[in-house]
mmCIF file of C-alpha atoms in Angstrom:
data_model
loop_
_atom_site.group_PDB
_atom_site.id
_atom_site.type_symbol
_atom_site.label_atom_id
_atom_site.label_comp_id
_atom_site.label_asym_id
_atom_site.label_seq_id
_atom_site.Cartn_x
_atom_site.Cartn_y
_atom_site.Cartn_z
ATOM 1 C CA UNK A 1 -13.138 17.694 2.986
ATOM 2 C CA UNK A 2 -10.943 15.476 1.131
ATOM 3 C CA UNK A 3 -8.708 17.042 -1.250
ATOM 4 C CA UNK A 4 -8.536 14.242 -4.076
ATOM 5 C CA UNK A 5 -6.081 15.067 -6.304
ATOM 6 C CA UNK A 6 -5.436 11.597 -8.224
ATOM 7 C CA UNK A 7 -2.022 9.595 -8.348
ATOM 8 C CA UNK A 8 0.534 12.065 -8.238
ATOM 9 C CA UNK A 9 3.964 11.026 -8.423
ATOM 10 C CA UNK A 10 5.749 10.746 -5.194
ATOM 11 C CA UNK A 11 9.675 10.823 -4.648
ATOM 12 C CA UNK A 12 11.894 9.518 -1.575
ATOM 13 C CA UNK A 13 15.599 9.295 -1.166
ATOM 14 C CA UNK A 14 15.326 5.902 -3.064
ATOM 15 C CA UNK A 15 12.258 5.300 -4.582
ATOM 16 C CA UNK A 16 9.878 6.754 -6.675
ATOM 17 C CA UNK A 17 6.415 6.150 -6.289
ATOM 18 C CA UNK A 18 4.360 6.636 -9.817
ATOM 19 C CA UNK A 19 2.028 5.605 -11.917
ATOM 20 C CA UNK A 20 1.772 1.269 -12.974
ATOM 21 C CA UNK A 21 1.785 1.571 -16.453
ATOM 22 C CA UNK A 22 0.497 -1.308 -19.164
ATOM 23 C CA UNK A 23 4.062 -1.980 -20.162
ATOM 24 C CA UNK A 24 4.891 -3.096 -16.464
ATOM 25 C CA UNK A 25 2.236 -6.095 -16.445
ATOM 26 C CA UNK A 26 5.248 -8.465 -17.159
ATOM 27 C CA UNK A 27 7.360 -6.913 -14.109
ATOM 28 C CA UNK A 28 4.135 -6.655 -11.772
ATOM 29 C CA UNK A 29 3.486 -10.270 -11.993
ATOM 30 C CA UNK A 30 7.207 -11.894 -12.254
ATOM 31 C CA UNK A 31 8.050 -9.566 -9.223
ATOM 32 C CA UNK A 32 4.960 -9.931 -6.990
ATOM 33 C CA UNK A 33 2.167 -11.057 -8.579
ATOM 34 C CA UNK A 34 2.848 -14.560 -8.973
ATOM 35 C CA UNK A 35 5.198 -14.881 -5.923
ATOM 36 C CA UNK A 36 2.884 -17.133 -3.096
ATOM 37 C CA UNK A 37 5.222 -15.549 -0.791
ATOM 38 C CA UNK A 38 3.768 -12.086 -1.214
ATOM 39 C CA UNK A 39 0.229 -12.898 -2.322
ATOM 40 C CA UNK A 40 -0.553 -15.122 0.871
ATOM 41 C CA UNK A 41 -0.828 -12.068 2.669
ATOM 42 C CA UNK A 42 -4.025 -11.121 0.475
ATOM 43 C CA UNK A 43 -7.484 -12.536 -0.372
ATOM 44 C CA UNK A 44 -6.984 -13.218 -4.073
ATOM 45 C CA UNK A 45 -3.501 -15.367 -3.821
ATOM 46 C CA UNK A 46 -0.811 -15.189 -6.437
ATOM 47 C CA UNK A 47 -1.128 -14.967 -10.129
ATOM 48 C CA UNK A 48 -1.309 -17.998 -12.059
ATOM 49 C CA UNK A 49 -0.635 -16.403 -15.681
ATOM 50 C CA UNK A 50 0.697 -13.329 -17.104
ATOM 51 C CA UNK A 51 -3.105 -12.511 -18.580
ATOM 52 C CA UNK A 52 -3.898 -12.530 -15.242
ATOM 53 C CA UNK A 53 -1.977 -9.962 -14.399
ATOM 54 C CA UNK A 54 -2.844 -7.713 -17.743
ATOM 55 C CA UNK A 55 -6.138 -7.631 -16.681
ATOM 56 C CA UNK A 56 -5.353 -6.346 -13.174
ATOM 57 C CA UNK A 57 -2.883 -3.570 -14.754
ATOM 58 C CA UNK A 58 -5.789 -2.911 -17.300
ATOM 59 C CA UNK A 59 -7.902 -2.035 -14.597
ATOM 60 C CA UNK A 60 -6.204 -0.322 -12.422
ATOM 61 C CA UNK A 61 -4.276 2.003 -15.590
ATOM 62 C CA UNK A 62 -7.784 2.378 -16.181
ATOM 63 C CA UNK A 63 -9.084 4.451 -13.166
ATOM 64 C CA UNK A 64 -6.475 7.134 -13.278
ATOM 65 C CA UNK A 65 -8.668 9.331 -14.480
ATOM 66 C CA UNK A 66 -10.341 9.120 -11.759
ATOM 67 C CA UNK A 67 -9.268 11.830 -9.031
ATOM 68 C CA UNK A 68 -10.316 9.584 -6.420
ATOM 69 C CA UNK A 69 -7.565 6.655 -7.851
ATOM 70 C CA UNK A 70 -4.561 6.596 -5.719
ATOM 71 C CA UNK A 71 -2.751 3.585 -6.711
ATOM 72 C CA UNK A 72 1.344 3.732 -7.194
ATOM 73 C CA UNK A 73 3.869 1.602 -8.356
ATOM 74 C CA UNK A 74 6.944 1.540 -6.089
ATOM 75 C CA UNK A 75 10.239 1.839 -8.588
ATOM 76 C CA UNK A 76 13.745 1.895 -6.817
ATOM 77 C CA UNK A 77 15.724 4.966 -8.200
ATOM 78 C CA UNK A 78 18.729 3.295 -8.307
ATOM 79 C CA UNK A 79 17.721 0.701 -11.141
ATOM 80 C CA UNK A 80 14.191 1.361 -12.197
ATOM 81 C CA UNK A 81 12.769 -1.921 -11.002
ATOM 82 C CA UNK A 82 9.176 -1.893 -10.204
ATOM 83 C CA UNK A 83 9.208 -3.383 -6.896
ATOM 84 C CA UNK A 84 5.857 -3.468 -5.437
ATOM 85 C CA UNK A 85 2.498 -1.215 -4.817
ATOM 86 C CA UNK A 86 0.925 1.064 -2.491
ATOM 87 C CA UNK A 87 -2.662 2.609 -2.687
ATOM 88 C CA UNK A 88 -5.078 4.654 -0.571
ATOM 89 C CA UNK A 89 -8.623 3.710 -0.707
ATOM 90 C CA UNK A 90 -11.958 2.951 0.883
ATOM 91 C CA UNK A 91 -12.519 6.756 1.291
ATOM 92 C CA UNK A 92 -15.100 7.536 3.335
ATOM 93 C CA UNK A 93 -16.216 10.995 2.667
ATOM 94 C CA UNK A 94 -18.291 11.723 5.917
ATOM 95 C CA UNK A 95 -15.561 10.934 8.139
ATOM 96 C CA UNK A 96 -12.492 12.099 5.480
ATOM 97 C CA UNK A 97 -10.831 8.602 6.258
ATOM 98 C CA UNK A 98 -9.199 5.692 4.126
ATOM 99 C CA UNK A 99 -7.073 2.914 3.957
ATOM 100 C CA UNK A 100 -3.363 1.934 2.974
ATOM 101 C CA UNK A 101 -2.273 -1.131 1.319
ATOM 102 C CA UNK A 102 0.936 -2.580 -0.084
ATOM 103 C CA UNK A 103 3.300 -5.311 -1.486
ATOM 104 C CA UNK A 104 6.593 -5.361 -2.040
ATOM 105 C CA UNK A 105 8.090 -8.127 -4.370
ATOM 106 C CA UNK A 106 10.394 -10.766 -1.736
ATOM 107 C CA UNK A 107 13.533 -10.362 -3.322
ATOM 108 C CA UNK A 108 13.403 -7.052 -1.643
ATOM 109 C CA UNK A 109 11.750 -7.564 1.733
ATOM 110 C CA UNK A 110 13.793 -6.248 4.774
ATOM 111 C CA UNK A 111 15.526 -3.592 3.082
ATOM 112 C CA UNK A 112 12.990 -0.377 4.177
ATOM 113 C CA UNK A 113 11.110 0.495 1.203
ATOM 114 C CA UNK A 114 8.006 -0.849 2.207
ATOM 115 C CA UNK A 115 8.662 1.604 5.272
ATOM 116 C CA UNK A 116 9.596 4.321 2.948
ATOM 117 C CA UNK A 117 7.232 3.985 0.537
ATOM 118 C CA UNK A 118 4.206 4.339 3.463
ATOM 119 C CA UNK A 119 6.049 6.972 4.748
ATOM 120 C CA UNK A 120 5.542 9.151 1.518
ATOM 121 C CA UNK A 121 2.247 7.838 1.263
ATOM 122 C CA UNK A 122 0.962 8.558 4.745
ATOM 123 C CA UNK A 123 2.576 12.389 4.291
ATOM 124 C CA UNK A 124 0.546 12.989 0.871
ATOM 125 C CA UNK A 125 -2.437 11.253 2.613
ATOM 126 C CA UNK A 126 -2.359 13.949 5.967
ATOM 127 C CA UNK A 127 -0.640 17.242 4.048
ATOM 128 C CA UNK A 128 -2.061 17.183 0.622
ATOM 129 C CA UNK A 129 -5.602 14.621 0.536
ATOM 130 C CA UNK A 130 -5.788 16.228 4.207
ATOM 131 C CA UNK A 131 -7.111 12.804 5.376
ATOM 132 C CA UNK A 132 -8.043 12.934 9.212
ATOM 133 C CA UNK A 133 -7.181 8.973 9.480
ATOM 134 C CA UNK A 134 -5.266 6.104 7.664
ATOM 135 C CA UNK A 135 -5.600 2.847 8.345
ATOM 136 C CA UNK A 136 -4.236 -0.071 7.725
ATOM 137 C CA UNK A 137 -4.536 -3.817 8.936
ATOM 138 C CA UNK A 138 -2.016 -7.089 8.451
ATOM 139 C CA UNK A 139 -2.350 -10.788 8.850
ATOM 140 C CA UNK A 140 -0.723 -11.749 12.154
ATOM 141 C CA UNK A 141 1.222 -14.508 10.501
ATOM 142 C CA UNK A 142 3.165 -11.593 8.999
ATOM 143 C CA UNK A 143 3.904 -9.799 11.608
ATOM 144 C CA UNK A 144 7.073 -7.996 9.405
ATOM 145 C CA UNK A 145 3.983 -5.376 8.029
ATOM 146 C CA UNK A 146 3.015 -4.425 11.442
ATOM 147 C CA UNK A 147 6.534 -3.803 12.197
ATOM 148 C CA UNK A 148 6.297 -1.207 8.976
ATOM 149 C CA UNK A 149 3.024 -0.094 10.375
ATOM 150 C CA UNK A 150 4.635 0.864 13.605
ATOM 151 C CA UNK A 151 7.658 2.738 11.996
ATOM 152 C CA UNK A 152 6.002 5.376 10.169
ATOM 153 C CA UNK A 153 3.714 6.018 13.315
ATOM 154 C CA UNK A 154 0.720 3.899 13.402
ATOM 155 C CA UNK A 155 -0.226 2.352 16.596
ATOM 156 C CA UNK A 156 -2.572 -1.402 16.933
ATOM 157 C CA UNK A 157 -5.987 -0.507 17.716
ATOM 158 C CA UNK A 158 -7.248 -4.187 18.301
ATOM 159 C CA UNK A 159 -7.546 -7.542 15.967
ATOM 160 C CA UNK A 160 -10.225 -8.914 14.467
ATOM 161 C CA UNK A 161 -10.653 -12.697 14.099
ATOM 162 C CA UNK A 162 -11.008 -14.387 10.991
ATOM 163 C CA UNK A 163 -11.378 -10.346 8.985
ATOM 164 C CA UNK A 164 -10.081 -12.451 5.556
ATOM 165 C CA UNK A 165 -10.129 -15.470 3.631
ATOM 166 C CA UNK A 166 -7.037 -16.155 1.724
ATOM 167 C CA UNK A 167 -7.164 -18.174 -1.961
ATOM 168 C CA UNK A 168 -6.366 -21.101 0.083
ATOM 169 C CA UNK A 169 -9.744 -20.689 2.089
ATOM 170 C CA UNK A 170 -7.574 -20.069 5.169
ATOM 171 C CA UNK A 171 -9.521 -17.346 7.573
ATOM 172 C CA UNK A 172 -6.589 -15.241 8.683
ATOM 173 C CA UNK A 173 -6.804 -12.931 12.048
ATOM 174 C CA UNK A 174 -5.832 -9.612 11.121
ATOM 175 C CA UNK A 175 -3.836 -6.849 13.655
ATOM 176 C CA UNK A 176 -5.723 -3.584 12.423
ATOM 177 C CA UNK A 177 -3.596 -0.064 12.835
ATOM 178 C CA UNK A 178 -4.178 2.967 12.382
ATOM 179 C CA UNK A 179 -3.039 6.840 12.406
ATOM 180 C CA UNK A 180 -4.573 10.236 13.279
ATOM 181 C CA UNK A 181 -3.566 13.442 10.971
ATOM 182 C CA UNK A 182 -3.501 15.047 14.331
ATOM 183 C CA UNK A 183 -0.883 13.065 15.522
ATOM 184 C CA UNK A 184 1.097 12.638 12.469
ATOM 185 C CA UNK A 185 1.211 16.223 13.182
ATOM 186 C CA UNK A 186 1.938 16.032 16.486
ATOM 187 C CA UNK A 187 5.062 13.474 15.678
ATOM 188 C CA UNK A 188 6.649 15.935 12.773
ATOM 189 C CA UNK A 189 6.964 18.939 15.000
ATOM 190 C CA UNK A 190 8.805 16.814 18.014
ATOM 191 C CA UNK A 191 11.193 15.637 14.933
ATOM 192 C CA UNK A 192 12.015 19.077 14.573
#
């Protein structure tokens, strides 16, 4: 059984991973939001106003009440930017699985935290939620977030033509991952 337990807030050698908050709407969409580099990866696009955005934050500040609600904001220690997001969801109760997703503003691709920020994910996920699987999937035009995928364990199970439509009403292939608690497991104790 799934051990929801809400957004808790999550700490790595650099970033911390916590709660969006309504005062970060501005930051959320000049940092990611609005950037077509970043949103071409998902279905809605980019942000064309700040109200946009607000409603989004709204939302989502919204269902943390909800136990059920994982959805961080990724803030670099260093500086206290807000540099992207990271959520679990589509749990499926019967088979105690979900899904990953996140962004991370440009200005700050290539540096790891999108890699370190799954990483602390996919460890709450397995230890805490005790999730059996995690799975993710990743346009293959941007084939940096399977590289991501593949660092913190997950392994290409197949792709599926034409899984999304972007904004642009481009159908987009998709690489689909994904990672067994077992295994996680598994890969800890030979770290050790």
């Amino acid at each position: 059984m799934i051990n929801y337990s809400g957004t808790q807030t999550l700490e790595t050698d650099r970033l911390v991973l916590r709660k969006i908050e309504l005062t970060d709407a501005q930051r959320v969409f000049d940092h990611w939001l609005s950037d077509d580099r970043v949103m071409d990866n998902l279905i809605k696009g980019a942000h064309k106003s700040v109200s946009e955005t607000i409603e989004r934050v709204t939302e989502i500040v919204s269902k943390y009440d909800t136990q059920e609600f994982c959805y961080w904001g990724i803030e670099l220690k260093a500086s206290g930017e807000l540099i992207g997001a990271i959520d679990l969801f589509n749990f499926d109760n019967k088979t105690e699985n979900c899904e990953v997703g996140y962004s991370i503003g440009y200005k700050w691709w290539n540096k790891g935290y999108g890699t370190e920020a799954l990483r602390a994910v996919i460890e709450f996920g397995f230890r805490h939620m005790k999730i059996h699987k995690i799975s993710a999937a990743h346009n293959t035009d941007n084939p940096a977030s399977g590289k991501i995928m593949r660092k913190v364990g997950m392994e290409q199970e197949g792709t599926i033509k034409h899984m999304i439509r972007n904004a642009k009403n481009h159908y987009k292939d998709c690489a689909v991952y994904g990672l067994l608690q077992e295994d996680y497991l598994k890969m800890l104790n030979k770290k050790v």
